[in-house]
Short mmCIF file of C-alpha atoms in Angstrom, two decimals:
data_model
loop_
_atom_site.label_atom_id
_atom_site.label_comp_id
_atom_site.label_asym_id
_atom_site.label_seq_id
_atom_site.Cartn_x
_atom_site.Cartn_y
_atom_site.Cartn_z
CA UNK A 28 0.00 0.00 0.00
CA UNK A 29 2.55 2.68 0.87
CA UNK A 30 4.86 2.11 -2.42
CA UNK A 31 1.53 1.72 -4.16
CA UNK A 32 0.97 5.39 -3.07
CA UNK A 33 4.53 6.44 -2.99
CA UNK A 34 5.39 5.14 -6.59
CA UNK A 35 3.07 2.98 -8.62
CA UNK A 36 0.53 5.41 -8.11
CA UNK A 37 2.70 8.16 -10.67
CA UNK A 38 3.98 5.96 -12.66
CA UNK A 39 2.18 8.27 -15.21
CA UNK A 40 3.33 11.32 -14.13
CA UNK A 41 5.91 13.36 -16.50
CA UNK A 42 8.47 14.86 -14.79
CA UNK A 43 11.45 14.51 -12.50
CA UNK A 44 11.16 13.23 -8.64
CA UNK A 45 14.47 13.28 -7.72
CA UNK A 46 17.90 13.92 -8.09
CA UNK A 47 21.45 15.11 -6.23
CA UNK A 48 22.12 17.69 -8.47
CA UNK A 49 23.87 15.64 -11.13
CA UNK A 50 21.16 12.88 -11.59
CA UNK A 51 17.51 12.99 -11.90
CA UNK A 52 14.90 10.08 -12.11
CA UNK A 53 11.37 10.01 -12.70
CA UNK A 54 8.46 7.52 -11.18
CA UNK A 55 9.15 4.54 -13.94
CA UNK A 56 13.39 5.00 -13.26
CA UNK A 57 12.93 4.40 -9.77
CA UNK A 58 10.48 2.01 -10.33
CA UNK A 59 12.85 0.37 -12.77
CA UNK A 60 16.01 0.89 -10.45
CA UNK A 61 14.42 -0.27 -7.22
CA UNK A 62 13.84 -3.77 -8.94
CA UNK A 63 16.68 -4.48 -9.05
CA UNK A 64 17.63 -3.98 -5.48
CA UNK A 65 14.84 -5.96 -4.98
CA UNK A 66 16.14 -8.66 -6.75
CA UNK A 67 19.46 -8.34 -4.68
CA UNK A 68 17.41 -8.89 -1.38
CA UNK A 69 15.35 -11.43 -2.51
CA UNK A 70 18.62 -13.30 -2.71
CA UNK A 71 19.31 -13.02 0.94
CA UNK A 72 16.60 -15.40 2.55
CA UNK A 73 14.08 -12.31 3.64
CA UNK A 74 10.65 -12.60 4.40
CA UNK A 75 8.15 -9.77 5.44
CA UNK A 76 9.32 -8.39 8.87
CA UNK A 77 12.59 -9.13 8.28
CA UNK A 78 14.97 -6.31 9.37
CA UNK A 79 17.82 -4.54 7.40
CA UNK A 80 20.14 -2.51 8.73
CA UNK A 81 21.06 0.58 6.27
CA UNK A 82 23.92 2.47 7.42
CA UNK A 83 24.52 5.18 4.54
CA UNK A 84 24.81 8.72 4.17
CA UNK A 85 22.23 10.88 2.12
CA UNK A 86 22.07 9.60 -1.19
CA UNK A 87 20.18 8.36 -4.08
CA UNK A 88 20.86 5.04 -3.64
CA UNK A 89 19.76 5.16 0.16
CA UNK A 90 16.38 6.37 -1.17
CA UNK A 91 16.06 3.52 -3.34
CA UNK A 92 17.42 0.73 -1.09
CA UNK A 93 14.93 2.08 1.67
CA UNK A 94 12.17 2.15 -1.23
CA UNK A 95 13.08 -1.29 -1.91
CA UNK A 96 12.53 -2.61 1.89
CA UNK A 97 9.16 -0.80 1.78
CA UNK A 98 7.75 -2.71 -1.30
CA UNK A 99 8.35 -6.13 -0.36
CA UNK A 100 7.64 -5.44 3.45
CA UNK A 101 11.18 -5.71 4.88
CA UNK A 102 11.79 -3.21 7.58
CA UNK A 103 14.34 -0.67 7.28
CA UNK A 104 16.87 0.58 10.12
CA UNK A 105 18.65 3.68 9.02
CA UNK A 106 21.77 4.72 10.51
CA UNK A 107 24.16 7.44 10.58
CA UNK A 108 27.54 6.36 9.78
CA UNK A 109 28.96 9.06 11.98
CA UNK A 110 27.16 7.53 15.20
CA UNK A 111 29.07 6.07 17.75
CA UNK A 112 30.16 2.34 17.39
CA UNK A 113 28.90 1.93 20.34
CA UNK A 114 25.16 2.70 19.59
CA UNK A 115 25.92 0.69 16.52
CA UNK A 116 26.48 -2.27 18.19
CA UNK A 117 23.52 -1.73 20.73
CA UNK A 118 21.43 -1.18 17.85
CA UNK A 119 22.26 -3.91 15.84
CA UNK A 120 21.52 -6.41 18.57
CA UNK A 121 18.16 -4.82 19.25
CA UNK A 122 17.20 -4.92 16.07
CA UNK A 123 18.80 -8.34 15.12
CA UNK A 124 18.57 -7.64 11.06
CA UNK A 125 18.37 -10.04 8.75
CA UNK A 126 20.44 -7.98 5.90
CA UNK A 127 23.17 -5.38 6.98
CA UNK A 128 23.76 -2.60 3.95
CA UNK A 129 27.13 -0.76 4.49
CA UNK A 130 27.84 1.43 2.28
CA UNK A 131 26.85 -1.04 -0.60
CA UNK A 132 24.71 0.46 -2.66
CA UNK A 133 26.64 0.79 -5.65
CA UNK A 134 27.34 -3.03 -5.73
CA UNK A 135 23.38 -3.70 -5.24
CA UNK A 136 22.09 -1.44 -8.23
CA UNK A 137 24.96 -3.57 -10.75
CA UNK A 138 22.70 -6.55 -10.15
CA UNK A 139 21.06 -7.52 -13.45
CA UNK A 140 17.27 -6.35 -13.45
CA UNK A 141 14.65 -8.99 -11.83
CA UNK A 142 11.74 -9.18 -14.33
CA UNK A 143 8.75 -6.63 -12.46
CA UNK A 144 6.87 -9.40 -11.15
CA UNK A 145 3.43 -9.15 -8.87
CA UNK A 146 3.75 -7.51 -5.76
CA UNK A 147 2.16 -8.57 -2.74
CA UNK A 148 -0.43 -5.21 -1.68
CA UNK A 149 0.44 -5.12 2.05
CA UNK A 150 -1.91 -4.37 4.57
CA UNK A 151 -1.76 -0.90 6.17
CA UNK A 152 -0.76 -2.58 9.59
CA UNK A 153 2.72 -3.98 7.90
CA UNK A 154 5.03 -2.70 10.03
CA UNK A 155 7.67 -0.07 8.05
CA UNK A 156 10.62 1.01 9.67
CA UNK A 157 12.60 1.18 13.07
CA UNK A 158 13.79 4.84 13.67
CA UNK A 159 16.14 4.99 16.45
CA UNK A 160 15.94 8.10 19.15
CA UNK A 161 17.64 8.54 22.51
CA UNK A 162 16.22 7.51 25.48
CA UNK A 163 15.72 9.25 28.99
CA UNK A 164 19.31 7.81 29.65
CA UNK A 165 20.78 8.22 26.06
CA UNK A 166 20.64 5.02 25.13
CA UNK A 167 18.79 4.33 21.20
CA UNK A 168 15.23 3.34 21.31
CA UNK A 169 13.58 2.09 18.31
CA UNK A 170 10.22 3.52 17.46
CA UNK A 171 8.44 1.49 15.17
CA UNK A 172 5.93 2.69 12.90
CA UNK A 173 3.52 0.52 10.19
CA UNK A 174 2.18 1.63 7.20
CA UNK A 175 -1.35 3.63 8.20
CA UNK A 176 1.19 6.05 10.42
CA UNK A 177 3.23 6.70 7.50
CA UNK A 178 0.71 7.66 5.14
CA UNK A 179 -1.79 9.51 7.35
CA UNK A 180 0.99 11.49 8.46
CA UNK A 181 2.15 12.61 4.85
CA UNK A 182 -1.47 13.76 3.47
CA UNK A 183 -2.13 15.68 6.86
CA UNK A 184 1.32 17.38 6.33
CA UNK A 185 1.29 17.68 2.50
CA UNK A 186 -2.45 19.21 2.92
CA UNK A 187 -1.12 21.92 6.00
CA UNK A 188 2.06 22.71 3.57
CA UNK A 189 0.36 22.95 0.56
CA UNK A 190 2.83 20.67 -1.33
CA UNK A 191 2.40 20.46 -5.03
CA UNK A 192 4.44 18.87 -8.28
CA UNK A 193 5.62 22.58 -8.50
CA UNK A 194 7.43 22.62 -5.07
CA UNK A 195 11.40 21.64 -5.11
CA UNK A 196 12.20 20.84 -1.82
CA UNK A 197 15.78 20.31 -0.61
CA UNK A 198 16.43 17.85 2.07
CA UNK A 199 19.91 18.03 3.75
CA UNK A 200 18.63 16.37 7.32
CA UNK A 201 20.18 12.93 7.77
CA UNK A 202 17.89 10.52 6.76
CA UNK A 203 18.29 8.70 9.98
CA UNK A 204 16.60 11.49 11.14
CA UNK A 205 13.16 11.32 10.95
CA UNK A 206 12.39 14.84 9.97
CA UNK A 207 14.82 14.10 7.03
CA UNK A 208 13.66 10.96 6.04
CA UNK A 209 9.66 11.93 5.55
CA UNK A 210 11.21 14.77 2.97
CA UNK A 211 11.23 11.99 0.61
CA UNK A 212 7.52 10.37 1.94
CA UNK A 213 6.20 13.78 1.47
CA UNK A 214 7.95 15.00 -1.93
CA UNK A 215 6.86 11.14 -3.62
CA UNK A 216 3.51 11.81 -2.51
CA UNK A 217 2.79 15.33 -3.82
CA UNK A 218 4.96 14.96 -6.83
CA UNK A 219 7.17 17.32 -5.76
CA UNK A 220 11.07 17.54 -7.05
CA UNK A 221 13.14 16.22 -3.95
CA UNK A 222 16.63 17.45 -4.43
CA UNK A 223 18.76 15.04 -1.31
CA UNK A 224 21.95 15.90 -0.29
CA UNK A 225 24.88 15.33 2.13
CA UNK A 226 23.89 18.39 4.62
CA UNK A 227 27.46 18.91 6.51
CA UNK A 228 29.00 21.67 5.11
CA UNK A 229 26.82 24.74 5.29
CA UNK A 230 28.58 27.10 2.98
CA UNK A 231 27.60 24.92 -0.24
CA UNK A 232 23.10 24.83 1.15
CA UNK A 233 23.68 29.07 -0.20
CA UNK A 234 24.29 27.85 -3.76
CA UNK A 235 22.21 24.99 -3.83
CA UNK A 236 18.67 26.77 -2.45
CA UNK A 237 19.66 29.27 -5.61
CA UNK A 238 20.22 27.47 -8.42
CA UNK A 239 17.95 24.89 -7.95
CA UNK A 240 15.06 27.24 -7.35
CA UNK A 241 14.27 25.32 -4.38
CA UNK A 242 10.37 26.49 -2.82
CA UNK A 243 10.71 24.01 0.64
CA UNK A 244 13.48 24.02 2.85
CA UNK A 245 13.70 21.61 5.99
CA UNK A 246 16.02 22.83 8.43
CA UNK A 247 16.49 23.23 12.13
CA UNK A 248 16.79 26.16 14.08
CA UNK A 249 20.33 25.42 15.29
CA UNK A 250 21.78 25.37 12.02
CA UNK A 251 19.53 27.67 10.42
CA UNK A 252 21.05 30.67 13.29
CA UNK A 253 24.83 30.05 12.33
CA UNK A 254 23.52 30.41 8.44
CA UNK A 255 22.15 33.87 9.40
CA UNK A 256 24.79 35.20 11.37
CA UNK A 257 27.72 33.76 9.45
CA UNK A 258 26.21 35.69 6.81
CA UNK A 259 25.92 32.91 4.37
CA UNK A 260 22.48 33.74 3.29
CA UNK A 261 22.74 37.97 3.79
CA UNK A 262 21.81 39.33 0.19
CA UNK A 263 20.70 36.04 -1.84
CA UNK A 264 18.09 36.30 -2.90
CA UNK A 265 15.61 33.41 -3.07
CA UNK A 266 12.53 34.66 -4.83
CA UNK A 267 11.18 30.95 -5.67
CA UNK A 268 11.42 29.73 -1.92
CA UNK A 269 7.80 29.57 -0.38
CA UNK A 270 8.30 28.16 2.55
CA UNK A 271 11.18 27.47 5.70
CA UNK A 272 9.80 24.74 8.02
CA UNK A 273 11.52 24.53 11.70
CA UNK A 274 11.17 21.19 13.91
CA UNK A 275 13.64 19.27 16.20
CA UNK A 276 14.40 22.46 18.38
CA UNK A 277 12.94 25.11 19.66
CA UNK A 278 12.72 28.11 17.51
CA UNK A 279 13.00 31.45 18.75
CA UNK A 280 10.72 34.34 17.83
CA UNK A 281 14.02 36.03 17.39
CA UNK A 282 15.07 34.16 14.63
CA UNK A 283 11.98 34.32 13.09
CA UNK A 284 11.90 37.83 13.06
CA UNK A 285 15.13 38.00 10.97
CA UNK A 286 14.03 35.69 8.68
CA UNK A 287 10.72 37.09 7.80
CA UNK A 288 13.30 40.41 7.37
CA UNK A 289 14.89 39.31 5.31
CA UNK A 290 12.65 37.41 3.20
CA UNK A 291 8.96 38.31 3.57
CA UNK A 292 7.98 36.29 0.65
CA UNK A 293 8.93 33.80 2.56
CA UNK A 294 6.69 31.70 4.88
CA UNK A 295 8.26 30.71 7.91
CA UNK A 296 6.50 27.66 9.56
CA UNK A 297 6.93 26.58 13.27
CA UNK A 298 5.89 22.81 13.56
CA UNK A 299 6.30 20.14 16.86
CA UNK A 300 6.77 16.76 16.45
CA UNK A 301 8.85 13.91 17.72
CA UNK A 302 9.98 10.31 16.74
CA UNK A 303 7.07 8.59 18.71
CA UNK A 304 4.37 10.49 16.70
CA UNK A 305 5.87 12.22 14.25
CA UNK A 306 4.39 15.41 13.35
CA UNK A 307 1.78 16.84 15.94
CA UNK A 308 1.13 20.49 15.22
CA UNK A 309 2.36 22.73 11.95
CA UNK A 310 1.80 26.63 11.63
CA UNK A 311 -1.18 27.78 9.37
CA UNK A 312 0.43 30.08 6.40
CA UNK A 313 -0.22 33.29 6.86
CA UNK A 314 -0.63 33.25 10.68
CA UNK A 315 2.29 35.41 11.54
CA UNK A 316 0.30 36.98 14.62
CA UNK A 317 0.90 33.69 16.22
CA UNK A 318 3.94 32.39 14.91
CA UNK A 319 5.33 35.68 17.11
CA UNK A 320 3.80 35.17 20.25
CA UNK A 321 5.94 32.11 20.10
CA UNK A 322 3.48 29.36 18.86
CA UNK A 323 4.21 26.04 17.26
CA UNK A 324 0.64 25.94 15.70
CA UNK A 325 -2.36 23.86 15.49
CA UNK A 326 -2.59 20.01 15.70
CA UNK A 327 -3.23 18.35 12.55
CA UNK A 328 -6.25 17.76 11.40
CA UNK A 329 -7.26 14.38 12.73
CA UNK A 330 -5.92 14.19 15.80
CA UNK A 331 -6.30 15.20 19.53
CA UNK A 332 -3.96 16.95 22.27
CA UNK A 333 -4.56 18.02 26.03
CA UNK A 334 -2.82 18.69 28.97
CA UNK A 335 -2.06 16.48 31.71
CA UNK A 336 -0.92 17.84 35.28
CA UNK A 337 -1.30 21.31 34.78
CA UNK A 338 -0.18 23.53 36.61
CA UNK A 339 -3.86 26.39 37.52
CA UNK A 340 -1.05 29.26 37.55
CA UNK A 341 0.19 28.91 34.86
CA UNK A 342 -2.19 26.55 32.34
CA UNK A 343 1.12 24.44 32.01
CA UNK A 344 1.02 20.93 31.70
CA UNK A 345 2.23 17.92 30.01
CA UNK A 346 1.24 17.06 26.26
CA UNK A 347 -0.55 13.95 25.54
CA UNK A 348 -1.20 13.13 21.76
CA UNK A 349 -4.03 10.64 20.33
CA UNK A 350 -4.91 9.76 16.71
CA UNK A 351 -3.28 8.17 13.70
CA UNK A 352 0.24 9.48 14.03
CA UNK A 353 0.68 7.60 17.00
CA UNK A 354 3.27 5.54 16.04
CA UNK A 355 3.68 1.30 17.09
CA UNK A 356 5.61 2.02 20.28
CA UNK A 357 9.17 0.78 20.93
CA UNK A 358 10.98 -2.23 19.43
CA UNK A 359 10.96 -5.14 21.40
CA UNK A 360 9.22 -3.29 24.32
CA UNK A 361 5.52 -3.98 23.07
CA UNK A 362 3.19 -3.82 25.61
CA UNK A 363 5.90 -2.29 28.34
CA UNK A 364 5.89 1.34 27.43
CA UNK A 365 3.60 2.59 30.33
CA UNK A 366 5.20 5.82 31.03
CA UNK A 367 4.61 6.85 27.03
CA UNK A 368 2.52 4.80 25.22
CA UNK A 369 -0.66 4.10 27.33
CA UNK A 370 -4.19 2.58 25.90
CA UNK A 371 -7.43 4.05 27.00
CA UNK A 372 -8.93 1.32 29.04
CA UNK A 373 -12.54 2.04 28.16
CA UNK A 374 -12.22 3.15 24.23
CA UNK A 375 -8.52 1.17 23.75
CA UNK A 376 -7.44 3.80 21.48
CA UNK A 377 -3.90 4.30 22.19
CA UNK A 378 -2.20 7.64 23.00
CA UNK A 379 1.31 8.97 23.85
CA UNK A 380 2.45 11.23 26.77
CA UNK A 381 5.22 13.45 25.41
CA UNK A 382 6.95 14.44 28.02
CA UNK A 383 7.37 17.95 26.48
CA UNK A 384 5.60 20.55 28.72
CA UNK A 385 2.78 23.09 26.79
CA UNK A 386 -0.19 25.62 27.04
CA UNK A 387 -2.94 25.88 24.81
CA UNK A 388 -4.22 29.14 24.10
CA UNK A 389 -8.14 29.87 23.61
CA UNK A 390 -7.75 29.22 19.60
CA UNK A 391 -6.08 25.69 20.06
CA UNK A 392 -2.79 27.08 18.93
CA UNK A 393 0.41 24.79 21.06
CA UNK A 394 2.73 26.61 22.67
CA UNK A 395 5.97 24.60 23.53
CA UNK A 396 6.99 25.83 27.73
CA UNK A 397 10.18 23.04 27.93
CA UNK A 398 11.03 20.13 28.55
CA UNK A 399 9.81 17.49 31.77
CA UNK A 400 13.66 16.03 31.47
CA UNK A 401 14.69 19.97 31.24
CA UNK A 402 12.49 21.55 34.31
CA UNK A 403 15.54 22.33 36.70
CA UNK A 404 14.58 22.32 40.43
CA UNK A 405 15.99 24.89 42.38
CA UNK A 406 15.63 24.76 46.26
CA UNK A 407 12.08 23.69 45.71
CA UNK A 408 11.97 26.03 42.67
CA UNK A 409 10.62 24.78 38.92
CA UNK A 410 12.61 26.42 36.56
CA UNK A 411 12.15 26.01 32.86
CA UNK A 412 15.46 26.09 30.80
CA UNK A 413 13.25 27.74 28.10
CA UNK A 414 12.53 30.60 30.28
CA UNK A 415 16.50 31.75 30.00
CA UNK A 416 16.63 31.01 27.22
CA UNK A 417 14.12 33.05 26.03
CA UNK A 418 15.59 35.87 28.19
CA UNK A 419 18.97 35.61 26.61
CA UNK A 420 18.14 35.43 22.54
CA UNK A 421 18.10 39.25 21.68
CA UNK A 422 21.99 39.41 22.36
CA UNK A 423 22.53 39.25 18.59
CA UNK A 424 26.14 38.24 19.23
CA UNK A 425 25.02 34.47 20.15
CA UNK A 426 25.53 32.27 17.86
CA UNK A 427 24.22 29.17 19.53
CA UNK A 428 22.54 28.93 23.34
CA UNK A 429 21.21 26.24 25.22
CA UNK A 430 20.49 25.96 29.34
CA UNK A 431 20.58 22.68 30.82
CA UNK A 432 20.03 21.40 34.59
CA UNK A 433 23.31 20.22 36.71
CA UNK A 434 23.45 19.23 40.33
CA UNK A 435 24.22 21.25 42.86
CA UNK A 436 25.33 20.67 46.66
CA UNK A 437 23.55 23.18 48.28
CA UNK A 438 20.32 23.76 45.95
CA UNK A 439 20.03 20.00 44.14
CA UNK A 440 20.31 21.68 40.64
CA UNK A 441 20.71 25.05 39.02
CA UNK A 442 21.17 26.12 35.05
CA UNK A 443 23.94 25.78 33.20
CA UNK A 444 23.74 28.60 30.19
CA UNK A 445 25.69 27.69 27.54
CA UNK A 446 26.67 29.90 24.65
CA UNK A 447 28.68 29.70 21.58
CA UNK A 448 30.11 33.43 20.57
CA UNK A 449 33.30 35.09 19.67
CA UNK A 450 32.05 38.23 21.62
CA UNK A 451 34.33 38.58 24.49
CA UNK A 452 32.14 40.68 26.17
CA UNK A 453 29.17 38.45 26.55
CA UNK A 454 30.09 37.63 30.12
CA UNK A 455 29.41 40.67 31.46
CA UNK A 456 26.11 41.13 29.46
CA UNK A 457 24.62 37.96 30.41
CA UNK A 458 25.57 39.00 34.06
CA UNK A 459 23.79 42.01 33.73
CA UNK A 460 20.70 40.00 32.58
CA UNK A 461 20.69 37.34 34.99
CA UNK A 462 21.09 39.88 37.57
CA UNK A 463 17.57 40.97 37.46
CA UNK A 464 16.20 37.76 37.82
CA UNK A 465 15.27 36.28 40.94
CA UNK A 466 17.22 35.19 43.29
CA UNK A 467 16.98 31.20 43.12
CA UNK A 468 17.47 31.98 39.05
CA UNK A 469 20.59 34.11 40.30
CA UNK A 470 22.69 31.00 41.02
CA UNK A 471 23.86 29.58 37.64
CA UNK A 472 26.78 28.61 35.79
CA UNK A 473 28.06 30.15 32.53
CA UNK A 474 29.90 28.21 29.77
CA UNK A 475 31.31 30.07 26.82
CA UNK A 476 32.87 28.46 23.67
CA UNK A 477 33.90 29.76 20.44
CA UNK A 478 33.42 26.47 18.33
CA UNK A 479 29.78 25.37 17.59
CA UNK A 480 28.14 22.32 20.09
CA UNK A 481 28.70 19.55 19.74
CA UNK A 482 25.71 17.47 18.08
CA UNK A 483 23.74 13.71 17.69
CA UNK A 484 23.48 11.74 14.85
CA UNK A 485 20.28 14.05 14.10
CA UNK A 486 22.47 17.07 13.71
CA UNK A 487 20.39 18.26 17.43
CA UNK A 488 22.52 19.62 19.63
CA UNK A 489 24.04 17.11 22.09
CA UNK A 490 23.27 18.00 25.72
CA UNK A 491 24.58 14.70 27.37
CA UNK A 492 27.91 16.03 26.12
CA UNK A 493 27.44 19.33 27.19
CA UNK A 494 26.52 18.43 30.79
CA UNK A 495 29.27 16.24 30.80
CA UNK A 496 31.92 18.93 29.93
CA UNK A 497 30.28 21.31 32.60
CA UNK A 498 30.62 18.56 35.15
CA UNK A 499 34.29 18.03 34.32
CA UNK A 500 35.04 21.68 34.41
CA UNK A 501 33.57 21.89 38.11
CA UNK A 502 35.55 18.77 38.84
#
């Protein structure tokens, strides 16, 4: 069913799907080319549920490989090969796959062609892929989702985005990544021209949103900020690009501010989402009155949100999602995911506790307030790591700023404010700030780098690592 809609379905269509810049292919080369990667797994004694283990960067030949797992019902794992061998290993065992693909893709597509034979229509409950995520304790989860996930989350996206076979998106998020990978779900289903590449070096995404005329452009807000203020993007201009979706972080109505600046044709479209239920809420275009009071917009049509514990001060509470994009739970932990995926016991319709705390205003517009795992807890305090941060992202000088909870001795925790600048004044202005605060918000720690963060796999910036640096500095 899902290559049915992502392929066979267009197989009429006229016009390019895809390329890296140097090739394109249309529906029936695709078609044609992921046959014969078919015919290369067919060889390896798989059967549907089978597991295999892609470890590739961005590339054409991922694409097809993964496209090839999808028609014949294998599941796909897709890894980063930059991840740590560590999580490798982890993963590999949890997953147990029945086919590992290293960096092999070239050696698959020289196969000679099986003849197009009858596929099997799989029913909407055939399980898809295994996208891995860190857990509370950094360790890779698997969240597995099936086919009827998959596909009702790409028409409820497509139909808020307005995706059309006139929009050339660019996709330079890892794959792995989840946010990456349903580029090429979304692009094959709206006939859109996916243009994939390797999304590393910054300098050359300039060039390539130019000359391909590009109209959607993925990003995060993270890298998006050190575009802006390494000047990268100051005076191109992009007169074809419609939209700028932001996901994975959170984005600051600062940086949204200079974008729409500096290129109000542009839309720019806050969305929330994670792994576990992939997209949840997306920005209506043309509803910049919200979009700068700082929301992430509306839930998608289809589904429902509330609030759990909320706090009657402040309308804060925990978000819990229900509805089709509530994906299969955790590999190998079916039935055992209590604290976030829990069933109704009168309806037994299934819904997922975030974790991530929100308020909903009067309109049903989200607004994302922080994170449960980031609420620091100062002598009896709650402190949101949000709240500085959204105290601290005027000082233009910033390139990159996070605040994170460590222990403390005398108060149990307090924030850590890290900031990546070459200002060397930035000290004393962030003093000056913090100084007004209150006083339990008074005690914090202030790390200041002038190299970038360091990130995951997912290009997110990596806040294990971070804590552990400020740990070993106070040690």
């Amino acid at each position: 069913m899902l290559y049915h809609k992502l392929i066979e379905e267009h197989l009429d269509a006229a016009g390019d799907v895809l390329s890296d810049g140097r090739q394109f292919y249309n529906y029936n080369q695709i078609h044609e080319r992921v046959a014969e990667i078919r015919g290369f797994l067919k060889k390896q004694d798989l059967h549907i549920g089978s597991r295999v283990l892609i470890t590739a960067y961005n590339s054409i030949e991922t694409i097809l490989t993964v496209l090839a797992c999808i028609a014949d019902g294998y599941i796909f794992v897709l890894l980063y090969p930059g991840m740590l061998g560590a999580d490798k290993e982890r993963i590999r065992q949890d997953c147990a796959p029945g086919w590992c693909v290293d960096r092999m893709m070239e050696i698959i597509t020289r196969e000679k062609r099986c003849s197009m034979e009858e596929r099997v229509m799989l029913p909407e409950d055939t399980l898809v892929s295994i996208l891995y995520t860190s857990g509370s304790d950094g360790s890779p989860k698997g969240v597995v989702a099936s086919q009827k996930q998959i596909l009702f989350c790409c028409n409820a996206i497509n139909q808020r985005l307005m995706n059309t076979e006139k929009d050339r998106i660019l996709c330079c998020l890892p794959l792995a990544f989840d946010y990456g990978l349903y580029q090429v779900f979304l692009a094959f289903m709206s006939r859109s021209l996916l243009y994939i590449t390797e999304g590393t070096v910054l300098q050359k995404i300039p060039r390539m949103l130019s000359e391909w005329k590009i109209t959607a452009f993925p990003m995060i807000p993270s890298a998006m900020n050190l575009l802006i203020k390494t000047s990268l993007l100051k005076e191109l201009p992009l007169p074809e690009l419609r939209y700028i979706t932001f996901t994975g972080e959170c984005l600051s109505v600062e940086l949204i501010s200079r974008l729409m600046k500096a290129y109000p044709q542009t839309e720019i479209v806050p969305m929330y989402g994670l792994t576990e239920c992939k997209r949840v809420s997306i920005m209506p275009l043309g509803r910049n009155d919200k979009k700068m009071q700082g929301s992430c917009g509306l839930p998608l049509d289809g589904i429902q949100v509330w609030l759990k514990d909320t706090d009657p001060k402040t309308g804060i509470g925990e978000l819990v999602v229900k509805g089709p994009n509530v994906m299969e739970g955790y590999w190998g932990e079916w039935g055992q995911n209590g604290d976030v995926y829990r069933t109704d016991s009168c309806t037994g319709d299934r819904f997922l506790c975030t974790g991530d705390l929100f308020r909903i205003d009067k309109d049903g517009f989200l607004y994302f307030c922080g994170r449960k795992s980031r609420i620091i807890k100062v002598k009896g305090y709650r402190i949101s790591g949000v709240y500085i941060e959204k105290l601290l992202e005027k000082l233009e000088t910033v390139d990159e700023l996070t605040v994170l909870g460590i222990e403390d001795p005398y108060c149990g925790e307090k924030p850590a404010i890290f900031v990546c600048t070459q200002d060397e004044q930035i000290k004393k202005r962030i003093h000056e700030i913090m100084r007004k605060q209150p006083e339990y918000v008074r005690n914090y720690e202030l790390f200041v780098q002038k190299t970038p963060f360091p990130r995951t796999r997912n290009g997110k910036v990596d806040e294990m690592e971070l804590k552990k640096r400020a740990v070993d500095c106070a040690g």
